[in-house]
Short mmCIF file of C-alpha atoms in Angstrom, two decimals:
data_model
loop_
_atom_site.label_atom_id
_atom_site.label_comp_id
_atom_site.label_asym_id
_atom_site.label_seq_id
_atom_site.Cartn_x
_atom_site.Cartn_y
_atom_site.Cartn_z
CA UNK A 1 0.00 0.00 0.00
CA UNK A 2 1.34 3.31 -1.41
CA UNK A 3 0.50 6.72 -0.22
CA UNK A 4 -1.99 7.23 -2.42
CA UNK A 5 -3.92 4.87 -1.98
CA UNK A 6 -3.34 4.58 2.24
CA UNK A 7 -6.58 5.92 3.50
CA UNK A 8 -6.76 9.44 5.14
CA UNK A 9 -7.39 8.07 8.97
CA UNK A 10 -3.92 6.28 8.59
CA UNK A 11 -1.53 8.50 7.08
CA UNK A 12 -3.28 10.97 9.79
CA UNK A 13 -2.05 8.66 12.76
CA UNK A 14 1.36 7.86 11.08
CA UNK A 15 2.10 11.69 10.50
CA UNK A 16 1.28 12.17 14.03
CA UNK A 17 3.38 9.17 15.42
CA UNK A 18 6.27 10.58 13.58
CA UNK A 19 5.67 14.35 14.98
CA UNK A 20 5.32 12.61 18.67
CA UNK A 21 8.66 10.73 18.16
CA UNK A 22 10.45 13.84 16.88
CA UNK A 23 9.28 15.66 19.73
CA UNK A 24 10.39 12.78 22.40
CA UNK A 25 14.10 12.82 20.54
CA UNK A 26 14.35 17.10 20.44
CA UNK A 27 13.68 16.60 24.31
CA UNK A 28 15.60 13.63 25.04
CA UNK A 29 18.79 15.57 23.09
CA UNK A 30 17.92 18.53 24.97
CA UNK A 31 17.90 16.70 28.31
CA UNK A 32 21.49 15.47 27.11
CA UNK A 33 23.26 18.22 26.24
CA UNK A 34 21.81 21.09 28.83
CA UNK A 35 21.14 19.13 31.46
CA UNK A 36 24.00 15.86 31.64
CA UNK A 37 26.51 17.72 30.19
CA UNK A 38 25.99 20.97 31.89
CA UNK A 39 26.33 23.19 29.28
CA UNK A 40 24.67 26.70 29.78
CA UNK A 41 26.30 28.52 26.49
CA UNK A 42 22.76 29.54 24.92
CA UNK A 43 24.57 29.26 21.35
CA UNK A 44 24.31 25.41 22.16
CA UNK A 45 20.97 25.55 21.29
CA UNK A 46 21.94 27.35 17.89
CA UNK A 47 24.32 24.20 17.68
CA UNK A 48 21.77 21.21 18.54
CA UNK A 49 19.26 23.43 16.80
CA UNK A 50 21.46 23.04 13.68
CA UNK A 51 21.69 19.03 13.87
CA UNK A 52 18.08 18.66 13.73
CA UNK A 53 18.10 21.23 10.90
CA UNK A 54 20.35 19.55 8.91
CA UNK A 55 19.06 16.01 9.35
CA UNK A 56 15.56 16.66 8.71
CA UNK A 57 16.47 18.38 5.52
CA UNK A 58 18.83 15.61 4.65
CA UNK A 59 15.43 13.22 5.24
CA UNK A 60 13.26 15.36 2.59
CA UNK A 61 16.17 15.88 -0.02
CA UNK A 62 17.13 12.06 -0.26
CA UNK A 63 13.02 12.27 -0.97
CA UNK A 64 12.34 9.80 2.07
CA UNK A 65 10.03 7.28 1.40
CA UNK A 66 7.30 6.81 3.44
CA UNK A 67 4.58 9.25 5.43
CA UNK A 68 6.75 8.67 8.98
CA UNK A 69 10.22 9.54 7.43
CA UNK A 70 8.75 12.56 5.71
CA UNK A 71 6.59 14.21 8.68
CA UNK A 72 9.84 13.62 10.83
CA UNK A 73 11.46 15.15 8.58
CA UNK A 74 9.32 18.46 8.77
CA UNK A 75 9.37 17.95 12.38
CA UNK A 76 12.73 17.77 12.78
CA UNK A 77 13.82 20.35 10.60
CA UNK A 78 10.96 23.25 11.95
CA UNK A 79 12.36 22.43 15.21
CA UNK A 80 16.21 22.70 14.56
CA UNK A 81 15.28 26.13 12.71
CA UNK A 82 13.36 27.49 15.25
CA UNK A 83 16.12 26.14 17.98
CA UNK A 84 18.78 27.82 15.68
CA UNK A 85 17.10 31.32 15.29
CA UNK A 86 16.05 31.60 19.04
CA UNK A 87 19.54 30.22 20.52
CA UNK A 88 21.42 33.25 18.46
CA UNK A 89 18.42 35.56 19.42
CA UNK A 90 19.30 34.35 23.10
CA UNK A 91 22.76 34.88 22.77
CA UNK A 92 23.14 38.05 20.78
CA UNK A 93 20.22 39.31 22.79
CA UNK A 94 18.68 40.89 19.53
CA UNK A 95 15.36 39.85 18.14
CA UNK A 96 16.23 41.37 15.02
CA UNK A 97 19.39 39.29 14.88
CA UNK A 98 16.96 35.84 15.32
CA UNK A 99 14.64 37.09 12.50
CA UNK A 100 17.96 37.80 10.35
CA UNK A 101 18.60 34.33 11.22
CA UNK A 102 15.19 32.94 10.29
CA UNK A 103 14.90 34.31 6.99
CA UNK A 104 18.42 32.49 6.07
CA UNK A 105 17.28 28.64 7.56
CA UNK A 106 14.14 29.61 5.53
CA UNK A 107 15.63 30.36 2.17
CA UNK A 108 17.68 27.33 2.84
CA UNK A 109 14.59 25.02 3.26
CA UNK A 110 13.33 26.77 0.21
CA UNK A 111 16.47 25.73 -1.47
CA UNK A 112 17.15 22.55 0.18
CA UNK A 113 13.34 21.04 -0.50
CA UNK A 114 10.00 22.00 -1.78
CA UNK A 115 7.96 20.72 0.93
CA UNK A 116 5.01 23.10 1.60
CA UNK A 117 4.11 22.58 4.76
CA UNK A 118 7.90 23.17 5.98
CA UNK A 119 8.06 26.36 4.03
CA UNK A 120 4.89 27.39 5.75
CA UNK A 121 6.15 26.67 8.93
CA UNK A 122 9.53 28.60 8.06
CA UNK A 123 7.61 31.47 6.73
CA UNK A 124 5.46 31.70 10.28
CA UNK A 125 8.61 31.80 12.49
CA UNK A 126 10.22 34.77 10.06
CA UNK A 127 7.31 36.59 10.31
CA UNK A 128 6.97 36.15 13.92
CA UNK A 129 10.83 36.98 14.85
CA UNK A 130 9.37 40.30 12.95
CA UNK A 131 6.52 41.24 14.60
CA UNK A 132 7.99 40.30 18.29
CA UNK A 133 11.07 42.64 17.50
CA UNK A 134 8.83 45.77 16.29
CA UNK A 135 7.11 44.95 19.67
CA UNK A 136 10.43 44.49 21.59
CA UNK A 137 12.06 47.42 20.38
CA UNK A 138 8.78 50.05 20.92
CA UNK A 139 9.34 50.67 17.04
CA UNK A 140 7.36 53.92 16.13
CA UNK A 141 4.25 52.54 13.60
CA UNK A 142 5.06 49.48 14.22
CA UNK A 143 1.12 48.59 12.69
CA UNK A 144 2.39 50.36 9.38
CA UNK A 145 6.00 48.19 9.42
CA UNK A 146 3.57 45.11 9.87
CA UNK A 147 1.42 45.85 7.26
CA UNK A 148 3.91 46.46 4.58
CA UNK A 149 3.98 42.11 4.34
CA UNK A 150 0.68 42.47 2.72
CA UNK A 151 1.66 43.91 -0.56
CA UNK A 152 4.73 41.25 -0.73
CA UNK A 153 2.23 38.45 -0.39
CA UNK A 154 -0.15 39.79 -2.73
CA UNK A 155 2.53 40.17 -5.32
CA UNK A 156 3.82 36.17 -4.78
CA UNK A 157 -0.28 35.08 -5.29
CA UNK A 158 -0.88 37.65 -8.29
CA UNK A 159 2.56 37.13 -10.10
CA UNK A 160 3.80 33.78 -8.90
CA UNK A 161 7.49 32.74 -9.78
CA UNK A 162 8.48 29.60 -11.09
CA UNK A 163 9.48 28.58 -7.53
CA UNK A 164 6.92 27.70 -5.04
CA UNK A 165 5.98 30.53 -2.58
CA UNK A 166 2.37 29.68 -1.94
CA UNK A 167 2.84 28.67 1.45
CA UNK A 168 5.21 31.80 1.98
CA UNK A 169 2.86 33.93 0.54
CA UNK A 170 0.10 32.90 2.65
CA UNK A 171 2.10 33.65 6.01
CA UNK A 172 2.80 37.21 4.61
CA UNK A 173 -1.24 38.10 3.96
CA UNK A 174 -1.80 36.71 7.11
CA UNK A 175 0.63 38.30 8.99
CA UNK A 176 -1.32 41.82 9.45
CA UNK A 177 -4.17 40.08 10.35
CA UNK A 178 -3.57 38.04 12.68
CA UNK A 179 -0.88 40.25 14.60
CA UNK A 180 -3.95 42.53 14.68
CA UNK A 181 -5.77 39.98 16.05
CA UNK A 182 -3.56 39.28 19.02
CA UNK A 183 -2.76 43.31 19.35
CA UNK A 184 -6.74 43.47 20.02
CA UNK A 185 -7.22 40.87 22.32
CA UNK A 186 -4.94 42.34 24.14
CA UNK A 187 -6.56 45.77 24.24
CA UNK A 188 -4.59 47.36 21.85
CA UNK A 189 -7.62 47.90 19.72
CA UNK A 190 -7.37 51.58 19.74
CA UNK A 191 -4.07 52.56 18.00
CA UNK A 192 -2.86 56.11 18.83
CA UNK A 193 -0.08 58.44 16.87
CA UNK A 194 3.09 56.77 18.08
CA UNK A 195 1.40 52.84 17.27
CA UNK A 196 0.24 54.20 13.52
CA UNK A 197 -2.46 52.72 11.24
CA UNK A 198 -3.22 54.60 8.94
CA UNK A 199 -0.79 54.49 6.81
CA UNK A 200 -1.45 50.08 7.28
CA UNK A 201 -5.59 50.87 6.52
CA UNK A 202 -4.68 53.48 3.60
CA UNK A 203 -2.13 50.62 2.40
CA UNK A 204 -5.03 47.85 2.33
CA UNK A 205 -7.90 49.73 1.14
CA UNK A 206 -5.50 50.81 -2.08
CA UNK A 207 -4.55 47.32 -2.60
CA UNK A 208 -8.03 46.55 -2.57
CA UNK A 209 -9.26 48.76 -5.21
CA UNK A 210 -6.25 47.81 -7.18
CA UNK A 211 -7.87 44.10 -6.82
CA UNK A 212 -10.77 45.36 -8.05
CA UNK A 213 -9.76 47.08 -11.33
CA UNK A 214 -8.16 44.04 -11.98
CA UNK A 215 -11.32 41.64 -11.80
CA UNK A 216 -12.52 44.37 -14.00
CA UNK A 217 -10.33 44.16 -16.41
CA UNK A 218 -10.49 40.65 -16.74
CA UNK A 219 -14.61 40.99 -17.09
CA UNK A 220 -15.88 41.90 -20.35
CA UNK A 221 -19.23 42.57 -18.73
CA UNK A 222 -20.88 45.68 -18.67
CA UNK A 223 -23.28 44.81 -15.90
CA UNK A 224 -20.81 43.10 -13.77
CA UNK A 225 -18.46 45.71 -14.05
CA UNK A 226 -21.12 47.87 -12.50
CA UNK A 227 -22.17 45.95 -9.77
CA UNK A 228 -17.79 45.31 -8.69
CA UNK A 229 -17.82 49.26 -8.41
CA UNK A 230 -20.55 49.31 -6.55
CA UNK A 231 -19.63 46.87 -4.00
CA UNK A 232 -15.79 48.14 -4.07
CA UNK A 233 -17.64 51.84 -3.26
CA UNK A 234 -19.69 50.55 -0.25
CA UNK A 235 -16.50 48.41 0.83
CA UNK A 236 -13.69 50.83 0.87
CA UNK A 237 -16.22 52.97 2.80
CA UNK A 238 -17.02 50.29 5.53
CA UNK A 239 -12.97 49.60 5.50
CA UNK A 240 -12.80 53.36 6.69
CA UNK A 241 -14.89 52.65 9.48
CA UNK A 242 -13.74 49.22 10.97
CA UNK A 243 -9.75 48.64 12.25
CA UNK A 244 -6.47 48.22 9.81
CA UNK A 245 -7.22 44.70 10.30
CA UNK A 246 -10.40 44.52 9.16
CA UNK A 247 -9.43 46.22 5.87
CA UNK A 248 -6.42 43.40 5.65
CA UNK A 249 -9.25 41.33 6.21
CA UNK A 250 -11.82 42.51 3.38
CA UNK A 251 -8.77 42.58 1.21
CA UNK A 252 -8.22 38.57 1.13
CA UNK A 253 -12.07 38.15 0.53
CA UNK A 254 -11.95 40.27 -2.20
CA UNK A 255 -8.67 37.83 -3.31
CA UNK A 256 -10.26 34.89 -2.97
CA UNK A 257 -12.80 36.22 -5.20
CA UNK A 258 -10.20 37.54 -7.96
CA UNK A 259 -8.29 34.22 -7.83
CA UNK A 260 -11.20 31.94 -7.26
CA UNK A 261 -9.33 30.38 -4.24
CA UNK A 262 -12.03 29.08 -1.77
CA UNK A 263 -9.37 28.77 1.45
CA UNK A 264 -8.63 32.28 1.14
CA UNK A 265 -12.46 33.34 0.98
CA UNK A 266 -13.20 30.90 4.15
CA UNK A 267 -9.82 32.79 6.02
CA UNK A 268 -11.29 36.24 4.74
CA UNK A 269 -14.60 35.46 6.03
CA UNK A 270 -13.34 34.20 9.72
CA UNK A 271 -11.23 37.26 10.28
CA UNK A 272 -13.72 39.19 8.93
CA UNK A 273 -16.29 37.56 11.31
CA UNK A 274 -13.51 38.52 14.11
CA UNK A 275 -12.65 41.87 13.65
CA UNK A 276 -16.40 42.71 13.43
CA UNK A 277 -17.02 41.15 17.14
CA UNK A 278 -14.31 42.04 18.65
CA UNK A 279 -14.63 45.92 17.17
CA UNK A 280 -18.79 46.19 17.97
CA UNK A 281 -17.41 45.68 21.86
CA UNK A 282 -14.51 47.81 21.78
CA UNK A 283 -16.85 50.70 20.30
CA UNK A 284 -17.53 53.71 22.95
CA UNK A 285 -20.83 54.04 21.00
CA UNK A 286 -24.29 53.42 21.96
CA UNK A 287 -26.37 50.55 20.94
CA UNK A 288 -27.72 52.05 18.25
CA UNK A 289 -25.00 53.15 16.00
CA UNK A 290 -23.23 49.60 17.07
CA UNK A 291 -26.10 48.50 15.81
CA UNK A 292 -26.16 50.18 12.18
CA UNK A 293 -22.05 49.16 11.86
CA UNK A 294 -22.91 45.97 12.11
CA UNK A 295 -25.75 45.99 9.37
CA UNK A 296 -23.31 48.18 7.32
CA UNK A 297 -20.43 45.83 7.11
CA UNK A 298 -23.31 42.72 6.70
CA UNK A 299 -24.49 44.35 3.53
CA UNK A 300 -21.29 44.36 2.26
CA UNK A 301 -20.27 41.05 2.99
CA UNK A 302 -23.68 40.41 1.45
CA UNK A 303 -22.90 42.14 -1.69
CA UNK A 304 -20.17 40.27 -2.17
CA UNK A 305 -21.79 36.94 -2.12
CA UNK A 306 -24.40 38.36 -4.60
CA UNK A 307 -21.87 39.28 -6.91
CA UNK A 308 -20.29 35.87 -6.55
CA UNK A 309 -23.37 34.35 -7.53
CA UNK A 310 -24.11 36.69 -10.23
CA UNK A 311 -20.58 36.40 -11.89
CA UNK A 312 -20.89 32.28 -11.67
CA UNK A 313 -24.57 32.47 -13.63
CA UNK A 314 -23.83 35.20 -16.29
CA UNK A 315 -20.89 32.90 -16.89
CA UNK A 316 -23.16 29.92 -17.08
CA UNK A 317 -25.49 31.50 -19.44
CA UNK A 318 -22.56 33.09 -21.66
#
């Protein structure tokens, strides 16, 4: 029985055996070299860090056969890079130096294997080396320095190279997002001067007319056209009102709608869905105008369905 044909249920348990047993072996060598050999140099994390790096990459290049071999593999390898970039971070005692360091283990996974879900994972610790550090260091607009991986992802999913960067590209239209996210639920919500955000919500809500002229001129549709300038109208205006994030957040629906990707509209949708709670409690308004917010940003969302719909039947009948 190949992988193909193995049934979902099993490769499931055999991917998470093999994540399991990489975990017991990073602890077990941990346990060994910190703890029975006493070492308390934090660059000897860098340096066990860059064992497991280098064998789980040297499991996915020699193509390892097998569902076990390859999640360990990923395991492994996510685990030595993170171990790598956080024992120099340690030891330099510069956040900027680990994210310096995470962008090179990632562009050597890129180079080193094509494995998506690796990339991904590479991709996520980059990008979170970068927001921690504009946190760390009390950057000035640090929202706006965040939002600028936006564009860069947009770019990889509109203009792909021959080189996969899906699963990079994903991480960097997420990023914004879900940084927002966290900022909010930890009651940064309401950004002031020194925090920025409006360059990060003037930065989105371009990017998402720019998505819209583009649908446009792929349409040949009079009536379509219409209705897309419409919506985009009512959506940069309801962008205006809600957080940078939920602009960031309208922008991949409006994506996953240019690209016809149906993971992107379902991610659109739950930040969207979100942003919207989280904002309606935040609000220092009464009930009422809560109230009509709400219905606003519905009938956009709304819209957007409706046009959906609308493009898929005029197709059908063309």
């Amino acid at each position: 029985m190949n992988n193909t044909t193995m049934p979902w249920y099993v490769r499931w348990v055999i991917g998470t055996g093999a994540w399991v047993t990489a975990v017991v072996l990073i602890a077990l060598g941990a346990a060994f070299v910190f703890a029975l050999l006493d070492i308390q140099n934090r660059a000897a994390l860098a340096v066990f860090g860059a064992v497991l790096y280098g064998y789980g990459l040297w499991l996915l290049w020699h193509g390892a056969s097998g569902i076990f071999a390859q999640q360990l593999g990923i395991a492994t390898a996510a685990a030595g890079a993170a171990m790598i970039a956080g024992g120099l971070a340690a030891e330099l005692q510069s956040l900027w130096a680990g994210f310096a360091v995470a962008i090179l283990v990632g562009a050597g996974i890129v180079a080193a294997t094509q494995d998506r879900i690796l990339q991904f994972l590479a991709a996520a610790l980059a990008a979170g080396f970068f927001v921690t550090a504009l946190i760390e260091s009390r950057m000035p607009y640090a929202i706006d320095f965040v939002a600028l991986a936006t564009p860069l992802g947009l770019a990889l999913l509109l203009y792909p190279p021959r080189r996969d960067f899906m699963p990079t590209a994903a991480v960097l239209m997420l990023t914004f997002p879900v940084s927002s996210l966290f900022a909010m639920e930890n009651g940064f919500s309401m950004r002031t001067a020194a925090q920025g955000g409006t360059f990060a919500r003037v930065l989105h809500i371009a990017l998402f007319v720019g998505l819209v002229f583009l649908h446009l001129r792929r349409s040949n549709a009079a009536r379509t056209n219409l209705r897309a300038l419409v919506f985009a109208a009512i959506a940069v205006i309801v962008c205006l009102l809600l957080p940078a994030g939920g602009s960031a957040a309208m922008l991949i629906l409006m994506l996953s709608f240019v690209i016809g990707s149906k993971p992107y509209a379902l991610l659109g949708s739950a930040l969207q869905a979100q942003f919207i709670a989280r904002y309606y409690y935040s609000l220092e308004m009464n009930l009422l105008d809560k109230s009509l917010l709400l219905m606003a940003v519905g009938v956009v969302l709304t819209g957007a369905w409706w046009l959906l719909q609308r493009g898929k039947f005029g197709e059908a009948a063309a």
